[in-house]
PDB file of C-alpha atoms in Angstrom:
ATOM      1  CA  MET A  82       0.206   0.224   0.439  1.00  0.00           C
ATOM      2  CA  LEU A  83       1.605   2.642  -0.740  1.00  0.00           C
ATOM      3  CA  SER A  84       0.055   6.796   0.211  1.00  0.00           C
ATOM      4  CA  LYS A  85       0.462   9.518  -1.775  1.00  0.00           C
ATOM      5  CA  LYS A  86       3.146  10.956   0.234  1.00  0.00           C
ATOM      6  CA  GLU A  87       5.507   7.747  -0.598  1.00  0.00           C
ATOM      7  CA  LYS A  88       4.316   7.857  -4.419  1.00  0.00           C
ATOM      8  CA  GLN A  89       4.957  11.274  -4.991  1.00  0.00           C
ATOM      9  CA  LEU A  90       8.605  10.197  -3.282  1.00  0.00           C
ATOM     10  CA  ILE A  91       8.897   7.041  -5.634  1.00  0.00           C
ATOM     11  CA  ARG A  92       8.578   9.479  -8.404  1.00  0.00           C
ATOM     12  CA  GLU A  93      10.864  12.126  -7.539  1.00  0.00           C
ATOM     13  CA  ILE A  94      13.511   9.809  -6.887  1.00  0.00           C
ATOM     14  CA  TRP A  95      13.160   7.596 -10.066  1.00  0.00           C
ATOM     15  CA  GLU A  96      13.191  11.517 -11.825  1.00  0.00           C
ATOM     16  CA  ARG A  97      15.980  12.252 -10.609  1.00  0.00           C
ATOM     17  CA  LEU A  98      18.209   8.721 -11.467  1.00  0.00           C
ATOM     18  CA  THR A  99      16.983   8.908 -15.377  1.00  0.00           C
ATOM     19  CA  PRO A 100      20.285  11.452 -16.296  1.00  0.00           C
ATOM     20  CA  VAL A 101      21.797   8.756 -14.704  1.00  0.00           C
ATOM     21  CA  ALA A 102      19.998   5.659 -15.893  1.00  0.00           C
ATOM     22  CA  GLU A 103      22.862   3.790 -17.097  1.00  0.00           C
ATOM     23  CA  ASP A 104      24.829   4.506 -14.632  1.00  0.00           C
ATOM     24  CA  ILE A 105      23.107   2.983 -11.695  1.00  0.00           C
ATOM     25  CA  GLY A 106      21.121  -0.411 -14.241  1.00  0.00           C
ATOM     26  CA  ALA A 107      24.384  -1.348 -14.729  1.00  0.00           C
ATOM     27  CA  ASP A 108      25.889  -0.951 -11.079  1.00  0.00           C
ATOM     28  CA  ALA A 109      23.116  -2.980  -9.777  1.00  0.00           C
ATOM     29  CA  LEU A 110      23.162  -5.620 -12.120  1.00  0.00           C
ATOM     30  CA  LEU A 111      26.539  -5.774 -11.304  1.00  0.00           C
ATOM     31  CA  ARG A 112      25.959  -6.236  -7.420  1.00  0.00           C
ATOM     32  CA  MET A 113      23.627  -8.929  -9.097  1.00  0.00           C
ATOM     33  CA  PHE A 114      25.825 -10.780 -10.647  1.00  0.00           C
ATOM     34  CA  ALA A 115      28.218 -10.449  -7.938  1.00  0.00           C
ATOM     35  CA  SER A 116      25.715 -11.961  -4.847  1.00  0.00           C
ATOM     36  CA  TYR A 117      24.476 -14.107  -6.791  1.00  0.00           C
ATOM     37  CA  PRO A 118      26.280 -15.736  -9.500  1.00  0.00           C
ATOM     38  CA  GLY A 119      22.721 -18.091 -10.683  1.00  0.00           C
ATOM     39  CA  THR A 120      22.007 -15.158 -12.002  1.00  0.00           C
ATOM     40  CA  LYS A 121      24.450 -14.861 -14.773  1.00  0.00           C
ATOM     41  CA  THR A 122      22.397 -17.931 -16.621  1.00  0.00           C
ATOM     42  CA  TYR A 123      19.819 -15.696 -17.997  1.00  0.00           C
ATOM     43  CA  PHE A 124      22.925 -13.627 -19.951  1.00  0.00           C
ATOM     44  CA  SER A 125      25.380 -15.955 -21.943  1.00  0.00           C
ATOM     45  CA  HIS A 126      24.366 -14.084 -24.912  1.00  0.00           C
ATOM     46  CA  LEU A 127      26.201 -11.252 -23.167  1.00  0.00           C
ATOM     47  CA  ASP A 128      29.607  -9.591 -22.481  1.00  0.00           C
ATOM     48  CA  ILE A 129      28.156  -8.081 -18.842  1.00  0.00           C
ATOM     49  CA  GLY A 130      31.700  -7.085 -17.771  1.00  0.00           C
ATOM     50  CA  PRO A 131      31.878  -4.400 -15.454  1.00  0.00           C
ATOM     51  CA  GLY A 132      32.443  -1.465 -18.450  1.00  0.00           C
ATOM     52  CA  SER A 133      30.940  -2.952 -20.755  1.00  0.00           C
ATOM     53  CA  ALA A 134      28.284  -1.447 -23.526  1.00  0.00           C
ATOM     54  CA  HIS A 135      25.703  -4.374 -22.926  1.00  0.00           C
ATOM     55  CA  LEU A 136      25.825  -4.258 -19.472  1.00  0.00           C
ATOM     56  CA  SER A 137      24.956  -0.459 -19.237  1.00  0.00           C
ATOM     57  CA  SER A 138      22.526  -0.542 -22.495  1.00  0.00           C
ATOM     58  CA  HIS A 139      20.805  -3.725 -20.206  1.00  0.00           C
ATOM     59  CA  GLY A 140      21.213  -1.332 -16.877  1.00  0.00           C
ATOM     60  CA  LYS A 141      19.580   1.583 -19.048  1.00  0.00           C
ATOM     61  CA  LYS A 142      16.471  -0.493 -20.525  1.00  0.00           C
ATOM     62  CA  ILE A 143      15.799  -1.487 -16.662  1.00  0.00           C
ATOM     63  CA  VAL A 144      15.910   1.521 -14.769  1.00  0.00           C
ATOM     64  CA  LEU A 145      13.733   3.594 -17.821  1.00  0.00           C
ATOM     65  CA  ALA A 146      11.682   0.923 -17.508  1.00  0.00           C
ATOM     66  CA  ILE A 147      10.920   0.683 -13.912  1.00  0.00           C
ATOM     67  CA  ALA A 148      11.366   4.965 -14.493  1.00  0.00           C
ATOM     68  CA  GLU A 149       8.217   4.918 -16.619  1.00  0.00           C
ATOM     69  CA  GLY A 150       6.399   2.649 -14.337  1.00  0.00           C
ATOM     70  CA  ALA A 151       7.372   4.937 -11.102  1.00  0.00           C
ATOM     71  CA  LYS A 152       5.563   8.203 -13.438  1.00  0.00           C
ATOM     72  CA  ASP A 153       2.033   6.728 -12.672  1.00  0.00           C
ATOM     73  CA  ILE A 154       1.767   3.891  -9.857  1.00  0.00           C
ATOM     74  CA  SER A 155      -1.685   3.728 -10.346  1.00  0.00           C
ATOM     75  CA  GLN A 156      -1.147   2.646 -14.465  1.00  0.00           C
ATOM     76  CA  LEU A 157       1.317   0.277 -13.739  1.00  0.00           C
ATOM     77  CA  THR A 158      -0.366  -2.253 -15.693  1.00  0.00           C
ATOM     78  CA  VAL A 159      -1.117  -1.147 -18.377  1.00  0.00           C
ATOM     79  CA  THR A 160       2.739   0.758 -18.707  1.00  0.00           C
ATOM     80  CA  LEU A 161       3.914  -3.034 -18.040  1.00  0.00           C
ATOM     81  CA  ALA A 162       2.233  -4.445 -20.724  1.00  0.00           C
ATOM     82  CA  PRO A 163       3.817  -5.216 -23.285  1.00  0.00           C
ATOM     83  CA  LEU A 164       7.255  -5.630 -20.642  1.00  0.00           C
ATOM     84  CA  GLN A 165       5.357  -8.587 -19.149  1.00  0.00           C
ATOM     85  CA  THR A 166       4.450 -10.751 -22.214  1.00  0.00           C
ATOM     86  CA  LEU A 167       7.832  -9.840 -22.915  1.00  0.00           C
ATOM     87  CA  HIS A 168       9.505 -12.022 -19.978  1.00  0.00           C
ATOM     88  CA  ALA A 169       6.444 -14.527 -19.475  1.00  0.00           C
ATOM     89  CA  TYR A 170       6.667 -15.359 -23.213  1.00  0.00           C
ATOM     90  CA  GLN A 171      10.409 -14.721 -24.273  1.00  0.00           C
ATOM     91  CA  LEU A 172      12.470 -14.141 -21.498  1.00  0.00           C
ATOM     92  CA  ARG A 173      10.983 -16.668 -18.650  1.00  0.00           C
ATOM     93  CA  ILE A 174      13.123 -15.408 -16.053  1.00  0.00           C
ATOM     94  CA  ASP A 175      12.493 -17.047 -12.856  1.00  0.00           C
ATOM     95  CA  PRO A 176      10.312 -14.074 -10.559  1.00  0.00           C
ATOM     96  CA  THR A 177      12.599 -14.941  -7.770  1.00  0.00           C
ATOM     97  CA  ASN A 178      15.281 -13.437  -9.516  1.00  0.00           C
ATOM     98  CA  PHE A 179      13.257  -9.865  -9.935  1.00  0.00           C
ATOM     99  CA  LYS A 180      13.648  -9.956  -5.839  1.00  0.00           C
ATOM    100  CA  LEU A 181      17.337 -10.221  -6.620  1.00  0.00           C
ATOM    101  CA  LEU A 182      17.315  -7.342  -8.741  1.00  0.00           C
ATOM    102  CA  SER A 183      15.299  -5.458  -6.374  1.00  0.00           C
ATOM    103  CA  HIS A 184      17.615  -5.701  -3.202  1.00  0.00           C
ATOM    104  CA  CYS A 185      20.502  -4.803  -5.329  1.00  0.00           C
ATOM    105  CA  LEU A 186      18.824  -1.661  -7.314  1.00  0.00           C
ATOM    106  CA  LEU A 187      18.120  -0.497  -3.280  1.00  0.00           C
ATOM    107  CA  VAL A 188      21.861  -0.829  -1.758  1.00  0.00           C
ATOM    108  CA  THR A 189      22.869   0.867  -5.958  1.00  0.00           C
ATOM    109  CA  LEU A 190      19.789   3.596  -4.426  1.00  0.00           C
ATOM    110  CA  ALA A 191      21.786   3.153  -1.500  1.00  0.00           C
ATOM    111  CA  CYS A 192      25.430   4.257  -2.058  1.00  0.00           C
ATOM    112  CA  PHE A 193      24.800   6.670  -4.931  1.00  0.00           C
ATOM    113  CA  MET A 194      22.366   8.972  -2.512  1.00  0.00           C
ATOM    114  CA  GLY A 195      24.431   7.883   1.349  1.00  0.00           C
ATOM    115  CA  GLU A 196      22.005   9.267   4.124  1.00  0.00           C
ATOM    116  CA  GLY A 197      19.911  10.863   1.683  1.00  0.00           C
ATOM    117  CA  PHE A 198      18.345   6.858   0.911  1.00  0.00           C
ATOM    118  CA  THR A 199      16.653   7.208   4.818  1.00  0.00           C
ATOM    119  CA  PRO A 200      14.378   4.735   5.703  1.00  0.00           C
ATOM    120  CA  GLU A 201      10.715   5.953   4.419  1.00  0.00           C
ATOM    121  CA  ALA A 202      13.012   6.476   1.140  1.00  0.00           C
ATOM    122  CA  HIS A 203      13.782   3.207   2.074  1.00  0.00           C
ATOM    123  CA  ALA A 204      10.286   1.559   2.154  1.00  0.00           C
ATOM    124  CA  ALA A 205       8.074   3.445  -0.559  1.00  0.00           C
ATOM    125  CA  ILE A 206      10.826   1.798  -3.420  1.00  0.00           C
ATOM    126  CA  ASP A 207      10.994  -1.633  -1.473  1.00  0.00           C
ATOM    127  CA  LYS A 208       7.126  -1.606  -1.722  1.00  0.00           C
ATOM    128  CA  PHE A 209       7.258  -0.179  -5.155  1.00  0.00           C
ATOM    129  CA  LEU A 210       9.645  -2.345  -6.456  1.00  0.00           C
ATOM    130  CA  SER A 211       7.409  -4.965  -4.879  1.00  0.00           C
ATOM    131  CA  ALA A 212       4.350  -4.233  -6.989  1.00  0.00           C
ATOM    132  CA  PHE A 213       6.567  -3.591 -10.233  1.00  0.00           C
ATOM    133  CA  ALA A 214       8.052  -7.183  -9.905  1.00  0.00           C
ATOM    134  CA  ALA A 215       4.591  -8.744  -9.589  1.00  0.00           C
ATOM    135  CA  VAL A 216       2.818  -6.869 -12.237  1.00  0.00           C
ATOM    136  CA  LEU A 217       5.337  -7.370 -14.139  1.00  0.00           C
ATOM    137  CA  ALA A 218       4.790 -11.883 -13.671  1.00  0.00           C
ATOM    138  CA  GLU A 219       1.202 -11.661 -14.093  1.00  0.00           C
ATOM    139  CA  LYS A 220       1.169 -13.274 -17.959  1.00  0.00           C
ATOM    140  CA  TYR A 221       3.532 -16.005 -16.439  1.00  0.00           C
ATOM    141  CA  ARG A 222       0.405 -18.436 -15.705  1.00  0.00           C
TER     142      ARG A 222
ATOM    143  CA  MET B  62      25.636 -57.421  12.551  1.00  0.00           C
ATOM    144  CA  LYS B  63      25.274 -56.229   9.313  1.00  0.00           C
ATOM    145  CA  GLN B  64      23.002 -53.502  10.403  1.00  0.00           C
ATOM    146  CA  LEU B  65      25.689 -52.994  12.833  1.00  0.00           C
ATOM    147  CA  GLY B  66      28.177 -52.449  10.268  1.00  0.00           C
ATOM    148  CA  LEU B  67      25.396 -50.135   8.616  1.00  0.00           C
ATOM    149  CA  LEU B  68      24.706 -47.752  11.431  1.00  0.00           C
ATOM    150  CA  VAL B  69      28.720 -47.509  11.918  1.00  0.00           C
ATOM    151  CA  THR B  70      29.136 -46.471   8.351  1.00  0.00           C
ATOM    152  CA  MET B  71      26.385 -43.996   8.317  1.00  0.00           C
ATOM    153  CA  GLN B  72      28.159 -41.697  10.915  1.00  0.00           C
ATOM    154  CA  PRO B  73      29.614 -38.978   9.070  1.00  0.00           C
ATOM    155  CA  SER B  74      33.456 -39.203   9.738  1.00  0.00           C
ATOM    156  CA  VAL B  75      35.076 -35.607  10.690  1.00  0.00           C
ATOM    157  CA  LYS B  76      36.619 -34.715   7.557  1.00  0.00           C
ATOM    158  CA  GLU B  77      33.196 -35.257   6.262  1.00  0.00           C
ATOM    159  CA  LYS B  78      32.380 -32.427   9.145  1.00  0.00           C
ATOM    160  CA  ASN B  79      34.836 -30.742   8.887  1.00  0.00           C
ATOM    161  CA  ALA B  80      34.285 -30.542   4.592  1.00  0.00           C
ATOM    162  CA  ALA B  81      30.388 -28.876   5.324  1.00  0.00           C
ATOM    163  CA  MET B  82      31.905 -26.015   7.728  1.00  0.00           C
ATOM    164  CA  VAL B  83      31.788 -22.306   5.699  1.00  0.00           C
ATOM    165  CA  GLU B  84      34.768 -21.430   4.454  1.00  0.00           C
ATOM    166  CA  TRP B  85      36.462 -18.536   3.488  1.00  0.00           C
ATOM    167  CA  THR B  86      39.292 -16.469   2.249  1.00  0.00           C
ATOM    168  CA  GLU B  87      41.939 -14.165   2.869  1.00  0.00           C
ATOM    169  CA  GLN B  88      40.352 -11.277   0.901  1.00  0.00           C
ATOM    170  CA  GLU B  89      37.023 -12.652   2.597  1.00  0.00           C
ATOM    171  CA  ARG B  90      38.394 -12.410   6.341  1.00  0.00           C
ATOM    172  CA  SER B  91      40.000  -8.775   5.832  1.00  0.00           C
ATOM    173  CA  ILE B  92      36.424  -7.729   3.919  1.00  0.00           C
ATOM    174  CA  ILE B  93      34.504  -8.961   6.855  1.00  0.00           C
ATOM    175  CA  THR B  94      37.245  -7.646   9.575  1.00  0.00           C
ATOM    176  CA  ASN B  95      37.845  -4.082   7.716  1.00  0.00           C
ATOM    177  CA  ILE B  96      34.046  -3.521   7.503  1.00  0.00           C
ATOM    178  CA  PHE B  97      33.513  -4.342  11.478  1.00  0.00           C
ATOM    179  CA  GLY B  98      36.817  -2.412  12.764  1.00  0.00           C
ATOM    180  CA  ASN B  99      35.612   0.591  11.475  1.00  0.00           C
ATOM    181  CA  LEU B 100      32.017   0.652  12.523  1.00  0.00           C
ATOM    182  CA  ASP B 101      30.790   2.915  15.023  1.00  0.00           C
ATOM    183  CA  TYR B 102      28.591   0.308  16.417  1.00  0.00           C
ATOM    184  CA  GLU B 103      26.255   1.978  17.903  1.00  0.00           C
ATOM    185  CA  ASP B 104      24.812   4.965  14.894  1.00  0.00           C
ATOM    186  CA  VAL B 105      25.371   1.803  12.638  1.00  0.00           C
ATOM    187  CA  GLY B 106      23.319  -0.938  14.989  1.00  0.00           C
ATOM    188  CA  SER B 107      20.337   1.984  16.083  1.00  0.00           C
ATOM    189  CA  LYS B 108      20.221   2.942  12.197  1.00  0.00           C
ATOM    190  CA  ALA B 109      20.066  -0.962  10.764  1.00  0.00           C
ATOM    191  CA  LEU B 110      17.484  -1.626  13.483  1.00  0.00           C
ATOM    192  CA  SER B 111      15.597   1.653  13.184  1.00  0.00           C
ATOM    193  CA  ARG B 112      15.503   1.276   9.451  1.00  0.00           C
ATOM    194  CA  CYS B 113      14.134  -2.467   9.967  1.00  0.00           C
ATOM    195  CA  LEU B 114      10.814  -1.639  12.033  1.00  0.00           C
ATOM    196  CA  ILE B 115      10.048   0.910   9.715  1.00  0.00           C
ATOM    197  CA  VAL B 116      11.177  -0.808   6.509  1.00  0.00           C
ATOM    198  CA  TYR B 117       9.120  -3.952   7.810  1.00  0.00           C
ATOM    199  CA  PRO B 118       6.812  -2.425  10.526  1.00  0.00           C
ATOM    200  CA  TRP B 119       5.507  -6.346  11.053  1.00  0.00           C
ATOM    201  CA  THR B 120       8.851  -6.542  12.887  1.00  0.00           C
ATOM    202  CA  GLN B 121       7.369  -4.236  15.885  1.00  0.00           C
ATOM    203  CA  ARG B 122       5.630  -7.426  17.067  1.00  0.00           C
ATOM    204  CA  TYR B 123       8.402  -8.228  19.273  1.00  0.00           C
ATOM    205  CA  PHE B 124       9.207  -4.860  20.733  1.00  0.00           C
ATOM    206  CA  ALA B 125       5.710  -3.972  22.249  1.00  0.00           C
ATOM    207  CA  SER B 126       7.160  -3.288  25.466  1.00  0.00           C
ATOM    208  CA  PHE B 127       9.772  -1.377  23.700  1.00  0.00           C
ATOM    209  CA  GLY B 128       8.059   2.198  23.960  1.00  0.00           C
ATOM    210  CA  ASN B 129       6.613   4.585  21.099  1.00  0.00           C
ATOM    211  CA  LEU B 130       7.063   2.728  17.385  1.00  0.00           C
ATOM    212  CA  TYR B 131       4.374   5.219  16.871  1.00  0.00           C
ATOM    213  CA  ASN B 132       5.981   6.581  13.563  1.00  0.00           C
ATOM    214  CA  ALA B 133       8.897   6.761  11.314  1.00  0.00           C
ATOM    215  CA  GLU B 134      10.271  10.038  13.747  1.00  0.00           C
ATOM    216  CA  ALA B 135       9.084   7.712  16.815  1.00  0.00           C
ATOM    217  CA  ILE B 136      11.399   4.641  16.183  1.00  0.00           C
ATOM    218  CA  LYS B 137      14.225   6.913  15.473  1.00  0.00           C
ATOM    219  CA  THR B 138      14.749   8.745  18.226  1.00  0.00           C
ATOM    220  CA  ASN B 139      13.803   5.947  20.510  1.00  0.00           C
ATOM    221  CA  PRO B 140      16.143   5.376  22.755  1.00  0.00           C
ATOM    222  CA  ASN B 141      15.442   1.703  23.361  1.00  0.00           C
ATOM    223  CA  ILE B 142      15.155   0.494  20.243  1.00  0.00           C
ATOM    224  CA  ALA B 143      18.560   2.106  19.201  1.00  0.00           C
ATOM    225  CA  ALA B 144      20.295   0.428  22.572  1.00  0.00           C
ATOM    226  CA  HIS B 145      18.775  -2.434  21.185  1.00  0.00           C
ATOM    227  CA  GLY B 146      20.660  -1.788  17.514  1.00  0.00           C
ATOM    228  CA  THR B 147      23.983  -1.679  19.482  1.00  0.00           C
ATOM    229  CA  LYS B 148      23.232  -4.902  21.405  1.00  0.00           C
ATOM    230  CA  VAL B 149      22.965  -6.955  18.039  1.00  0.00           C
ATOM    231  CA  LEU B 150      25.753  -5.320  16.321  1.00  0.00           C
ATOM    232  CA  HIS B 151      27.754  -6.505  19.316  1.00  0.00           C
ATOM    233  CA  GLY B 152      26.562 -10.129  18.474  1.00  0.00           C
ATOM    234  CA  LEU B 153      27.140  -9.511  15.405  1.00  0.00           C
ATOM    235  CA  ASP B 154      30.888  -9.101  16.771  1.00  0.00           C
ATOM    236  CA  ARG B 155      31.377 -12.084  17.882  1.00  0.00           C
ATOM    237  CA  ALA B 156      30.774 -14.332  14.508  1.00  0.00           C
ATOM    238  CA  VAL B 157      32.736 -11.640  13.177  1.00  0.00           C
ATOM    239  CA  LYS B 158      36.387 -13.354  15.749  1.00  0.00           C
ATOM    240  CA  ASN B 159      34.578 -16.860  15.184  1.00  0.00           C
ATOM    241  CA  MET B 160      34.701 -16.877  11.249  1.00  0.00           C
ATOM    242  CA  ASP B 161      35.124 -20.589  11.488  1.00  0.00           C
ATOM    243  CA  ASN B 162      33.181 -21.773  13.798  1.00  0.00           C
ATOM    244  CA  ILE B 163      30.038 -19.411  13.623  1.00  0.00           C
ATOM    245  CA  LYS B 164      27.722 -22.131  14.390  1.00  0.00           C
ATOM    246  CA  ALA B 165      29.028 -23.105  17.918  1.00  0.00           C
ATOM    247  CA  THR B 166      29.044 -19.311  19.081  1.00  0.00           C
ATOM    248  CA  TYR B 167      25.351 -18.750  17.561  1.00  0.00           C
ATOM    249  CA  ALA B 168      24.151 -21.720  19.501  1.00  0.00           C
ATOM    250  CA  GLU B 169      23.779 -20.691  22.588  1.00  0.00           C
ATOM    251  CA  LEU B 170      21.888 -17.760  20.932  1.00  0.00           C
ATOM    252  CA  SER B 171      19.852 -19.051  18.951  1.00  0.00           C
ATOM    253  CA  VAL B 172      18.068 -21.249  21.647  1.00  0.00           C
ATOM    254  CA  LEU B 173      17.029 -18.073  23.020  1.00  0.00           C
ATOM    255  CA  HIS B 174      14.901 -16.351  19.737  1.00  0.00           C
ATOM    256  CA  SER B 175      13.625 -19.673  19.410  1.00  0.00           C
ATOM    257  CA  GLU B 176      12.339 -20.749  22.754  1.00  0.00           C
ATOM    258  CA  LYS B 177      12.175 -18.158  24.857  1.00  0.00           C
ATOM    259  CA  LEU B 178      12.136 -14.435  21.948  1.00  0.00           C
ATOM    260  CA  HIS B 179      10.022 -17.172  19.873  1.00  0.00           C
ATOM    261  CA  VAL B 180      11.756 -15.035  16.719  1.00  0.00           C
ATOM    262  CA  ASP B 181      10.323 -16.094  13.570  1.00  0.00           C
ATOM    263  CA  PRO B 182      13.856 -16.730  11.853  1.00  0.00           C
ATOM    264  CA  ASP B 183      12.689 -15.071   9.206  1.00  0.00           C
ATOM    265  CA  ASN B 184      13.347 -12.091  10.490  1.00  0.00           C
ATOM    266  CA  PHE B 185      16.987 -12.841  10.725  1.00  0.00           C
ATOM    267  CA  LYS B 186      17.252 -12.107   6.914  1.00  0.00           C
ATOM    268  CA  LEU B 187      14.906  -8.405   6.406  1.00  0.00           C
ATOM    269  CA  LEU B 188      17.623  -6.932   9.578  1.00  0.00           C
ATOM    270  CA  ALA B 189      20.325  -8.351   7.722  1.00  0.00           C
ATOM    271  CA  ASP B 190      19.426  -6.602   4.654  1.00  0.00           C
ATOM    272  CA  CYS B 191      18.979  -3.209   6.582  1.00  0.00           C
ATOM    273  CA  LEU B 192      22.234  -4.108   7.840  1.00  0.00           C
ATOM    274  CA  THR B 193      23.804  -3.979   4.645  1.00  0.00           C
ATOM    275  CA  ILE B 194      22.003  -0.849   3.689  1.00  0.00           C
ATOM    276  CA  VAL B 195      23.143   1.142   6.125  1.00  0.00           C
ATOM    277  CA  ILE B 196      26.495  -0.015   5.482  1.00  0.00           C
ATOM    278  CA  ALA B 197      26.272   0.854   1.274  1.00  0.00           C
ATOM    279  CA  ALA B 198      24.782   4.037   2.711  1.00  0.00           C
ATOM    280  CA  LYS B 199      27.666   5.414   4.538  1.00  0.00           C
ATOM    281  CA  LEU B 200      30.570   3.321   2.252  1.00  0.00           C
ATOM    282  CA  GLY B 201      29.123   4.638  -1.002  1.00  0.00           C
ATOM    283  CA  SER B 202      31.061   3.525  -4.053  1.00  0.00           C
ATOM    284  CA  ALA B 203      33.405   2.080  -1.558  1.00  0.00           C
ATOM    285  CA  PHE B 204      31.011  -0.790  -1.153  1.00  0.00           C
ATOM    286  CA  SER B 205      31.954  -2.807  -3.927  1.00  0.00           C
ATOM    287  CA  PRO B 206      29.733  -5.637  -5.625  1.00  0.00           C
ATOM    288  CA  GLU B 207      32.459  -7.850  -4.566  1.00  0.00           C
ATOM    289  CA  ILE B 208      32.256  -6.342  -0.953  1.00  0.00           C
ATOM    290  CA  GLN B 209      28.390  -6.815  -1.510  1.00  0.00           C
ATOM    291  CA  ALA B 210      28.305 -10.517  -1.828  1.00  0.00           C
ATOM    292  CA  THR B 211      31.768 -11.543   0.888  1.00  0.00           C
ATOM    293  CA  PHE B 212      29.401  -9.163   3.754  1.00  0.00           C
ATOM    294  CA  GLN B 213      26.154 -11.108   2.349  1.00  0.00           C
ATOM    295  CA  LYS B 214      27.901 -13.861   2.223  1.00  0.00           C
ATOM    296  CA  PHE B 215      29.089 -13.531   6.353  1.00  0.00           C
ATOM    297  CA  LEU B 216      25.580 -12.261   6.446  1.00  0.00           C
ATOM    298  CA  ALA B 217      23.725 -15.101   5.509  1.00  0.00           C
ATOM    299  CA  VAL B 218      26.135 -17.381   7.523  1.00  0.00           C
ATOM    300  CA  VAL B 219      24.583 -15.609  10.667  1.00  0.00           C
ATOM    301  CA  VAL B 220      21.428 -16.240   9.884  1.00  0.00           C
ATOM    302  CA  SER B 221      22.007 -19.810   8.579  1.00  0.00           C
ATOM    303  CA  ALA B 222      23.239 -20.830  12.524  1.00  0.00           C
ATOM    304  CA  LEU B 223      20.425 -18.050  14.658  1.00  0.00           C
ATOM    305  CA  GLY B 224      18.198 -20.517  12.843  1.00  0.00           C
ATOM    306  CA  ARG B 225      20.145 -23.464  13.122  1.00  0.00           C
ATOM    307  CA  GLN B 226      18.203 -24.440  17.368  1.00  0.00           C
ATOM    308  CA  TYR B 227      14.920 -24.075  15.937  1.00  0.00           C
ATOM    309  CA  HIS B 228      12.543 -27.359  16.603  1.00  0.00           C
TER     310      HIS B 228
END
């Protein structure tokens, strides 16, 4: 459950992340690959070493998609419809991995924002990312 | 006589028991001792626990007697929570000083959390995640992916040891 204040906070934070989407996305992915090596299995077709172009472009894609969702959280199902189809029928990433990436995104944000990543911001974004992941997995079955 | 033979072979050998222990590289050991060596236990402990109670409000169920937990501000300034957070971090210190024997080090604490405190062991992971975030906020980019992975491995061993004596 997200309050109006939390939705506003989420919108503002992700707006600030949009210009640095590549860095944020790549950082979160690298953290996920380091802590949860099983997640690398989904990227055997890409070069996911630190600094690689694939890593940056893929990280950017993910962060921008999340930022898009953050603009109007009440419309998540509409906004994510194409991505729902992509993940359900083509990518078929096990949804447990969404939790792992979400956690790593939170760590990236903590490193990036320092004390500015308050418990309130943490709670709001954690809830948002959980909702985002749930909507993303809706067409799986 | 055959049954006796079977029984004897079923006991794990000392070698097998040791093989099940957690292995730490020199680098991992120094990462962990470095992180904890540079920590303000009071600051980080209180921040981690209060963050846990704010981000995962159901964890407040274990702190009903701690006073005002009504909102984030109250939790952040609650002296009982701060003191308890510090206690928890000093408890972690014992694992840092006994990295090759975390399971045994926490056997008593595990029994305490199970039998006396009745804490659902899922909560250990929640607090561990909040501690990771607090450390990340403190260290910034110095909290690299590799350091994060090592820190999380350490916390996972701690969490597992704390849940070990539940039955």
